[in-house]
PDB file of C-alpha atoms in Angstrom:
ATOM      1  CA  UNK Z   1      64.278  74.463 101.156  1.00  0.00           C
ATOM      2  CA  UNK Z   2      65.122  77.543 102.988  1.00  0.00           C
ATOM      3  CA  UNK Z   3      68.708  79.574 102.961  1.00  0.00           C
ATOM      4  CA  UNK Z   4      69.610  82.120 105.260  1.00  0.00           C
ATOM      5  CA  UNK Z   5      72.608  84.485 105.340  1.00  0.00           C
ATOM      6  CA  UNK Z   6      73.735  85.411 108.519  1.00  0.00           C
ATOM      7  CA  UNK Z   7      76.144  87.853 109.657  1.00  0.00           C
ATOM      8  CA  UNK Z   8      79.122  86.837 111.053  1.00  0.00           C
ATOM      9  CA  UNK Z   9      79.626  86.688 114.644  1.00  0.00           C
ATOM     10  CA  UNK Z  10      75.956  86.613 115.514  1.00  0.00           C
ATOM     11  CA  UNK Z  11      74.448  84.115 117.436  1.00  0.00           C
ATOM     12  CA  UNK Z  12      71.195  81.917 116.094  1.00  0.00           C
ATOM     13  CA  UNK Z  13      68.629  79.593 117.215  1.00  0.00           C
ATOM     14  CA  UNK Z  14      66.996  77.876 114.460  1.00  0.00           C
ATOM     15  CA  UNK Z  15      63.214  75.962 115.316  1.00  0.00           C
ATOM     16  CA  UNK Z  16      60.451  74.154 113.393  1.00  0.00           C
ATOM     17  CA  UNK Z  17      57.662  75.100 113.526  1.00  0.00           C
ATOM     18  CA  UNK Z  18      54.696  72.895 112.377  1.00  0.00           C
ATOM     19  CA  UNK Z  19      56.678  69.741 110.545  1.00  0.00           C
ATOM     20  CA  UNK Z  20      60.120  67.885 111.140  1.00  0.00           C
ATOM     21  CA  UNK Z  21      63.443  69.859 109.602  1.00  0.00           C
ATOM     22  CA  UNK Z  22      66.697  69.289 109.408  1.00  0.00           C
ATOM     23  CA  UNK Z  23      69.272  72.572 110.313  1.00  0.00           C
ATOM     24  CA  UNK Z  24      72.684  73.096 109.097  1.00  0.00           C
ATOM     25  CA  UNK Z  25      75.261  75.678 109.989  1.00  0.00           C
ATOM     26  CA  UNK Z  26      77.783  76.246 107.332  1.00  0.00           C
ATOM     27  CA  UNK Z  27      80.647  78.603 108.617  1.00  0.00           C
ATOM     28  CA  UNK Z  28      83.557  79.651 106.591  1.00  0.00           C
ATOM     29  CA  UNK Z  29      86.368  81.170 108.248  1.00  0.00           C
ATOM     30  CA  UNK Z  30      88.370  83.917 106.608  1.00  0.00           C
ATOM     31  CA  UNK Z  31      91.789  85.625 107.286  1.00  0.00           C
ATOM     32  CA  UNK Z  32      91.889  88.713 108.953  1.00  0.00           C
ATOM     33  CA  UNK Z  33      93.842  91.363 109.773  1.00  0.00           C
ATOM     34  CA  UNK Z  34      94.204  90.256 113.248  1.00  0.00           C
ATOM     35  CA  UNK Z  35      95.870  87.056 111.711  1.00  0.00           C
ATOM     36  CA  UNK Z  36      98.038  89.196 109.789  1.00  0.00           C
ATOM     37  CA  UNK Z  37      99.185  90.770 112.900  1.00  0.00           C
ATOM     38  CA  UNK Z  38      99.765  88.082 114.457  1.00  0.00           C
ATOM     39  CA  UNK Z  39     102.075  85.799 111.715  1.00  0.00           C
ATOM     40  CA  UNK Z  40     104.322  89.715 111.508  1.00  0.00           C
ATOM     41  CA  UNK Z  41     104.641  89.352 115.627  1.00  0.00           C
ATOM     42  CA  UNK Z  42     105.581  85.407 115.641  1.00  0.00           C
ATOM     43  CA  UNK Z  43     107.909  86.304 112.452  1.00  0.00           C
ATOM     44  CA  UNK Z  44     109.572  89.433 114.744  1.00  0.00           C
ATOM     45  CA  UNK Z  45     110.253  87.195 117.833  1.00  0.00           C
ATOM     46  CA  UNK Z  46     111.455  84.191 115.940  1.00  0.00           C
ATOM     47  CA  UNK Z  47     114.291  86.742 114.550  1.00  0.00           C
ATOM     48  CA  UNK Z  48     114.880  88.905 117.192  1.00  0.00           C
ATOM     49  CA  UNK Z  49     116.943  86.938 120.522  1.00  0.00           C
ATOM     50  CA  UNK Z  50     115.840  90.115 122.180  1.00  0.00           C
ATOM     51  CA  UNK Z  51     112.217  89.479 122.608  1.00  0.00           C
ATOM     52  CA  UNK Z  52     112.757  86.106 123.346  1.00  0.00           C
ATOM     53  CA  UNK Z  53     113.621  87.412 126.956  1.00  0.00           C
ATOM     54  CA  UNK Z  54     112.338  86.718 130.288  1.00  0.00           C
ATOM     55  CA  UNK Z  55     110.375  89.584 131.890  1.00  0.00           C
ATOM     56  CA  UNK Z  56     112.335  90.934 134.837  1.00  0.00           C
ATOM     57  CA  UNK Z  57     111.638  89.354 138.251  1.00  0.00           C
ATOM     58  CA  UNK Z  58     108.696  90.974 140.129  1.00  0.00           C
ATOM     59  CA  UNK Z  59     106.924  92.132 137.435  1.00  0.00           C
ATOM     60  CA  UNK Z  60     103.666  91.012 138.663  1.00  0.00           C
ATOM     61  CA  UNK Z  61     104.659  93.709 141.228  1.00  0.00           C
ATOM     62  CA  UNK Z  62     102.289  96.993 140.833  1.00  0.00           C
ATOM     63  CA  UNK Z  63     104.465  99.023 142.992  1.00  0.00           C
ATOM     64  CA  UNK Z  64     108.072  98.605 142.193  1.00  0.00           C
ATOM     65  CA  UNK Z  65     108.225  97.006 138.669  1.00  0.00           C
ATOM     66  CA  UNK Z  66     105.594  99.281 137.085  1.00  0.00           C
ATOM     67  CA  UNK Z  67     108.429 102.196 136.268  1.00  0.00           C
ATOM     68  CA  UNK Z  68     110.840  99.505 134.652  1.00  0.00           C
ATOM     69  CA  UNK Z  69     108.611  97.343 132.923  1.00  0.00           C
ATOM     70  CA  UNK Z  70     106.605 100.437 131.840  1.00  0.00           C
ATOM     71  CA  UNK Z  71     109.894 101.742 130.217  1.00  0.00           C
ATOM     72  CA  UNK Z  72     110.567  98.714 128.119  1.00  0.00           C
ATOM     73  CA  UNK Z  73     107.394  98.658 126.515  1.00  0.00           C
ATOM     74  CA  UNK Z  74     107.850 101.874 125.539  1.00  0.00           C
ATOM     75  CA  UNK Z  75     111.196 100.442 123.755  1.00  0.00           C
ATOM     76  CA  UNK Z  76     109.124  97.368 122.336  1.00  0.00           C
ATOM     77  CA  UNK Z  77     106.092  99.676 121.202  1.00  0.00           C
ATOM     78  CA  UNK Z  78     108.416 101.800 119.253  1.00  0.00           C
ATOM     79  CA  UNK Z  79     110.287  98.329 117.981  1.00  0.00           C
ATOM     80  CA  UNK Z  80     107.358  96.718 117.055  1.00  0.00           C
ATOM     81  CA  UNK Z  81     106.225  99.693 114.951  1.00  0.00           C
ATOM     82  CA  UNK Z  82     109.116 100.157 113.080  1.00  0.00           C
ATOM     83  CA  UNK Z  83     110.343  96.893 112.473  1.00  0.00           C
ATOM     84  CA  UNK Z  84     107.022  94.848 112.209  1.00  0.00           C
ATOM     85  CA  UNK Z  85     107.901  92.864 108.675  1.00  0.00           C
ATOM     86  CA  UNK Z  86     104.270  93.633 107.195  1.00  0.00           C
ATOM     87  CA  UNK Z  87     104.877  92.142 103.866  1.00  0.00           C
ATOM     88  CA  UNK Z  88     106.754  88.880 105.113  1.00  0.00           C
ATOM     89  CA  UNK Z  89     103.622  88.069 107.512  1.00  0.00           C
ATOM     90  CA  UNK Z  90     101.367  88.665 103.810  1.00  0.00           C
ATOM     91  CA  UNK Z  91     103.354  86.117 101.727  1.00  0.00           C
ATOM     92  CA  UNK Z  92     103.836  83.497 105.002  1.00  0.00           C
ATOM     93  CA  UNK Z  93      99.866  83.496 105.242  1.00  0.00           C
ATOM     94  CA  UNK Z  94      99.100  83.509 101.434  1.00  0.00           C
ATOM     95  CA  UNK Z  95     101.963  80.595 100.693  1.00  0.00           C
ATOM     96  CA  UNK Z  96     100.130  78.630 103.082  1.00  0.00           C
ATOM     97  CA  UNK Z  97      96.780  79.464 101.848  1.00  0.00           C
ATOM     98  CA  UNK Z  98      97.410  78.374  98.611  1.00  0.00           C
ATOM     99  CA  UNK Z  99      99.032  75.561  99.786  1.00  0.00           C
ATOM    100  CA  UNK Z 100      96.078  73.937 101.485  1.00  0.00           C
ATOM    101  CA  UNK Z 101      93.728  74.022  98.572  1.00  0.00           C
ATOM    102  CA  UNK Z 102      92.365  71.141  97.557  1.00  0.00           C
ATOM    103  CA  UNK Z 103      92.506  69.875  93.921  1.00  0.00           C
ATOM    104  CA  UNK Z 104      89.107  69.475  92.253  1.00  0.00           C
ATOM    105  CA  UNK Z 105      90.052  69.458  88.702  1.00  0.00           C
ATOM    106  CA  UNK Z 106      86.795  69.720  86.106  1.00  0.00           C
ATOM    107  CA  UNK Z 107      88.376  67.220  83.199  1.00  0.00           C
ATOM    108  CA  UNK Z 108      91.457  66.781  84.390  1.00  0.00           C
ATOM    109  CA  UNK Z 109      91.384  62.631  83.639  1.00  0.00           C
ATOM    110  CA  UNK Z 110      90.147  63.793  79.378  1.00  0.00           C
ATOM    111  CA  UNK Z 111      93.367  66.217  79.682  1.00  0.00           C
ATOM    112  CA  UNK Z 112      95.504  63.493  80.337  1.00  0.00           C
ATOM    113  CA  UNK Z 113      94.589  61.304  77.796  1.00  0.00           C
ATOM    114  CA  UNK Z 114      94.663  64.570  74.869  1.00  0.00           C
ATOM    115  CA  UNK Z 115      97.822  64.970  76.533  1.00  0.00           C
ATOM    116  CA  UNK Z 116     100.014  63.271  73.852  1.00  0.00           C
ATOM    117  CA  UNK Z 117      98.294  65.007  70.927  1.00  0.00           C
ATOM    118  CA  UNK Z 118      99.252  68.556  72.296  1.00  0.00           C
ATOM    119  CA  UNK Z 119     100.859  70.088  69.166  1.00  0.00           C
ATOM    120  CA  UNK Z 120     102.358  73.504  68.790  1.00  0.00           C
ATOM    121  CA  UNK Z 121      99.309  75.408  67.549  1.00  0.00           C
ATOM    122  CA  UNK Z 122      96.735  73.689  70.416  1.00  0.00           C
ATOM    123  CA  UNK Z 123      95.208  75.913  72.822  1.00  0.00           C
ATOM    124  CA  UNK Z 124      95.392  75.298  76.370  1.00  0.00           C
ATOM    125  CA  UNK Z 125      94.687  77.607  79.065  1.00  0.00           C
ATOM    126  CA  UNK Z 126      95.256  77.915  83.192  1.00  0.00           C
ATOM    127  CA  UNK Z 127      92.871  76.698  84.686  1.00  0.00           C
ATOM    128  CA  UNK Z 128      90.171  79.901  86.252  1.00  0.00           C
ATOM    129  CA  UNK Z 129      90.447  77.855  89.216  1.00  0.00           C
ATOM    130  CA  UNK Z 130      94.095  77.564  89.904  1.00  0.00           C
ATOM    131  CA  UNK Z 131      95.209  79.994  92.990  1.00  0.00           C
ATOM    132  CA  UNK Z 132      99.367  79.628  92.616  1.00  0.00           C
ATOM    133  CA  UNK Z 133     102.605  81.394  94.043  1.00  0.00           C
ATOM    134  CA  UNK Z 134     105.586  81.880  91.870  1.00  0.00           C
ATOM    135  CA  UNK Z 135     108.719  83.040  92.892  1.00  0.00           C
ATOM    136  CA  UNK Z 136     112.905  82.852  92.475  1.00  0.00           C
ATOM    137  CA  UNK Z 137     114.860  80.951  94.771  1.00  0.00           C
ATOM    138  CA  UNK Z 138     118.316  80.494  93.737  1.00  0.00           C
ATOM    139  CA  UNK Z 139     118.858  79.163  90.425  1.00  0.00           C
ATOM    140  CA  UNK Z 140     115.278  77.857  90.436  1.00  0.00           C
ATOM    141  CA  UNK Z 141     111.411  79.226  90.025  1.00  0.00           C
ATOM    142  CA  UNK Z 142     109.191  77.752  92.152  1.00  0.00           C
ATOM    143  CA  UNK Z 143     105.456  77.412  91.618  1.00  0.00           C
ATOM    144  CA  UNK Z 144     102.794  76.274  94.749  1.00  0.00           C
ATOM    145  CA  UNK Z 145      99.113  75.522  93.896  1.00  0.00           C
ATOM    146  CA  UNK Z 146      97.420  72.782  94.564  1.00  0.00           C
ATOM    147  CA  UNK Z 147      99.306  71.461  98.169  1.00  0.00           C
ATOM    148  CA  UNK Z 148     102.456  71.288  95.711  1.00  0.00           C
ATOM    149  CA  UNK Z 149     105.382  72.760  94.773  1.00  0.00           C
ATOM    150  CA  UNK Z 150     107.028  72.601  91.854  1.00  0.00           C
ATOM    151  CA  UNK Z 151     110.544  73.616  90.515  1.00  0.00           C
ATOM    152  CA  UNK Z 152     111.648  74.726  87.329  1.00  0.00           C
ATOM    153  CA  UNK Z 153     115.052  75.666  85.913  1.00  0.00           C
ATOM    154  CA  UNK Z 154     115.610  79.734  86.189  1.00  0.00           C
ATOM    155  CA  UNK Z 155     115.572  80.344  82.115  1.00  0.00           C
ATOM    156  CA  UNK Z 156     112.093  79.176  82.134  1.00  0.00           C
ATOM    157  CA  UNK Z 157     111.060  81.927  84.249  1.00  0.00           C
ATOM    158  CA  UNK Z 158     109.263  84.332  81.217  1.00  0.00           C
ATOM    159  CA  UNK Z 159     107.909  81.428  80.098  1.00  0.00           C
ATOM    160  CA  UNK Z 160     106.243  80.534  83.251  1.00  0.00           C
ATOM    161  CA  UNK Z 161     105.503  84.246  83.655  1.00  0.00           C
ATOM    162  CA  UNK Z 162     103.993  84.388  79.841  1.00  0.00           C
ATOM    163  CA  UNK Z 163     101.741  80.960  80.950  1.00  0.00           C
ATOM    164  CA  UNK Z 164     100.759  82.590  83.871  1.00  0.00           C
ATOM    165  CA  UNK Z 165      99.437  85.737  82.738  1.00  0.00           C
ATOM    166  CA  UNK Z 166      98.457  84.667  79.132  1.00  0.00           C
ATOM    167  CA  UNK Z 167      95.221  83.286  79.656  1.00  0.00           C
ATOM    168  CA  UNK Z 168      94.356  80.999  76.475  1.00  0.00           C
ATOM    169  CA  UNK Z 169      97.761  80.807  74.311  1.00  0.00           C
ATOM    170  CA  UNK Z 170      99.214  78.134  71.748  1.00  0.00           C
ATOM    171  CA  UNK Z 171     102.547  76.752  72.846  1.00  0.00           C
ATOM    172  CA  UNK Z 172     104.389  77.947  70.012  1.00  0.00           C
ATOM    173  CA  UNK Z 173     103.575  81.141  71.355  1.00  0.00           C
ATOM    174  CA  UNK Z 174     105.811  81.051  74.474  1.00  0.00           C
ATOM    175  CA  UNK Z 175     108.774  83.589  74.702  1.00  0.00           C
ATOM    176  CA  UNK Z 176     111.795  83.199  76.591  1.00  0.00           C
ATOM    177  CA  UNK Z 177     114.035  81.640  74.251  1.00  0.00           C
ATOM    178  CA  UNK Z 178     112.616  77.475  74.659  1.00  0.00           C
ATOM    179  CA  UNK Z 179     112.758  75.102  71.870  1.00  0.00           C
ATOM    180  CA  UNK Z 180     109.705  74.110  70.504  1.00  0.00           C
ATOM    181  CA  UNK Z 181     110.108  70.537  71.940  1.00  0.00           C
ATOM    182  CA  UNK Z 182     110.719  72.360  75.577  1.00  0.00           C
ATOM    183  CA  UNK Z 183     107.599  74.379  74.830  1.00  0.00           C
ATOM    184  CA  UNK Z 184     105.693  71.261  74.619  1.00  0.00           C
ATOM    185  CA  UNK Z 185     107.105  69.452  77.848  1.00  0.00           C
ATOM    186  CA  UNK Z 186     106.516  72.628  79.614  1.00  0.00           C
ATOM    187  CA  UNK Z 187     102.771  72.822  79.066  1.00  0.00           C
ATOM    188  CA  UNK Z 188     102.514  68.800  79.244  1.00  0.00           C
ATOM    189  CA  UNK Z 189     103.981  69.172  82.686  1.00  0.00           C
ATOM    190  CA  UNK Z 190     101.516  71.929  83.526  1.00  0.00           C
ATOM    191  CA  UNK Z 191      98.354  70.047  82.019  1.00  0.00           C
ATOM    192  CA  UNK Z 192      99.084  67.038  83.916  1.00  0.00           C
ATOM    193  CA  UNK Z 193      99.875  69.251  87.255  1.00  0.00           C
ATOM    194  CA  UNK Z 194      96.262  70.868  87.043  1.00  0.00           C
ATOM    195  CA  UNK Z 195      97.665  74.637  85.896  1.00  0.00           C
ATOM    196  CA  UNK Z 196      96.610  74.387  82.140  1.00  0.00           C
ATOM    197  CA  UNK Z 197      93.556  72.808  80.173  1.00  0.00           C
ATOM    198  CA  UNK Z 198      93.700  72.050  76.787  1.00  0.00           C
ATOM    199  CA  UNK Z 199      91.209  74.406  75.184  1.00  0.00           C
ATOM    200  CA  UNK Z 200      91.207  73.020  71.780  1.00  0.00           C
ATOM    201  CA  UNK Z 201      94.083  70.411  70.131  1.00  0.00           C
TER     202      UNK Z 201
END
């Protein structure tokens, strides 16, 4: 069995030579900068009536609409450069990253049934795995992973933050002001979600 890396955007012919062979083309396609561009320009026209416009009429014209039409994109050049929303276009295209992933959970189904013996001083852990988004929206934090999204009350907020960051941790552990029984529905939630493994009960 033969593997070959090849660069992308080059073109390949792949033949047998002496015996029968079977060829397969993986291709994975990434985000690029070009996309990035592109989600901050749809994001700047769907909130700005302006260049939603119609170009003027004759602008196909090369003698008399060149001056005008020259002129405005000047203005839009100048628009687009200072009010391109950048960081807007980076969390549109990473939310909806992360919310295509597939779930492919390594002993997820044993989790579940530990579940109900997850005491206080167990260890779980996020999962390595898990690519998520957390963030406030109103009285609520939402978390996406997994094609899901998930709301919790705002006062759990740096306790999700703690689980987040923490690694491996024992629920009793978890700051932010939760009972100890809240502690434990918290992690049960996220264990049978996908987010946390139960390390050790």
């Amino acid at each position: 069995m033969l593997f070959r890396s090849i660069p992308r955007g080059h073109l390949h012919d792949a033949t047998s030579a002496d015996e029968a062979s079977l060829h397969i083309t993986v291709g994975i396609r990434g985000i690029t900068w070009g996309d990035l561009l592109l989600e901050a320009v749809d994001i700047l026209v769907r909130s700005d009536a302006t260049l939603r416009t119609s170009l003027p009429a004759g602008f196909a014209d090369r003698v008399s609409a060149t001056a005008a039409v020259q002129r405005k994109l000047l203005r839009l050049r100048s628009k687009v450069a200072s009010d391109l929303p950048m960081a807007e276009a980076l969390d549109e295209i990473a939310d909806r990253f992360v919310s295509r992933r597939h779930q492919f959970l390594e002993g997820q189904l044993v989790d579940l049934e530990r579940d109900f013996r997850l005491g206080l001083e167990s260890t779980v852990a996020r999962r390595p795995e898990v690519l998520f988004r957390m963030w406030r929206q109103r009285n609520k934090i939402c978390m996406l992973f997994f094609r899901k999204k998930i709301m919790f009350p705002a006062f759990a907020g740096p306790a999700l933050r703690f689980v987040a960051a923490a690694g491996s941790f024992r629920p009793r552990e978890i700051p932010g002001g939760l009972t100890n029984r809240s502690k434990l529905v918290l992690c049960r939630r996220l264990v049978s979600e996908g987010f946390l493994r139960i390390a050790a009960e």
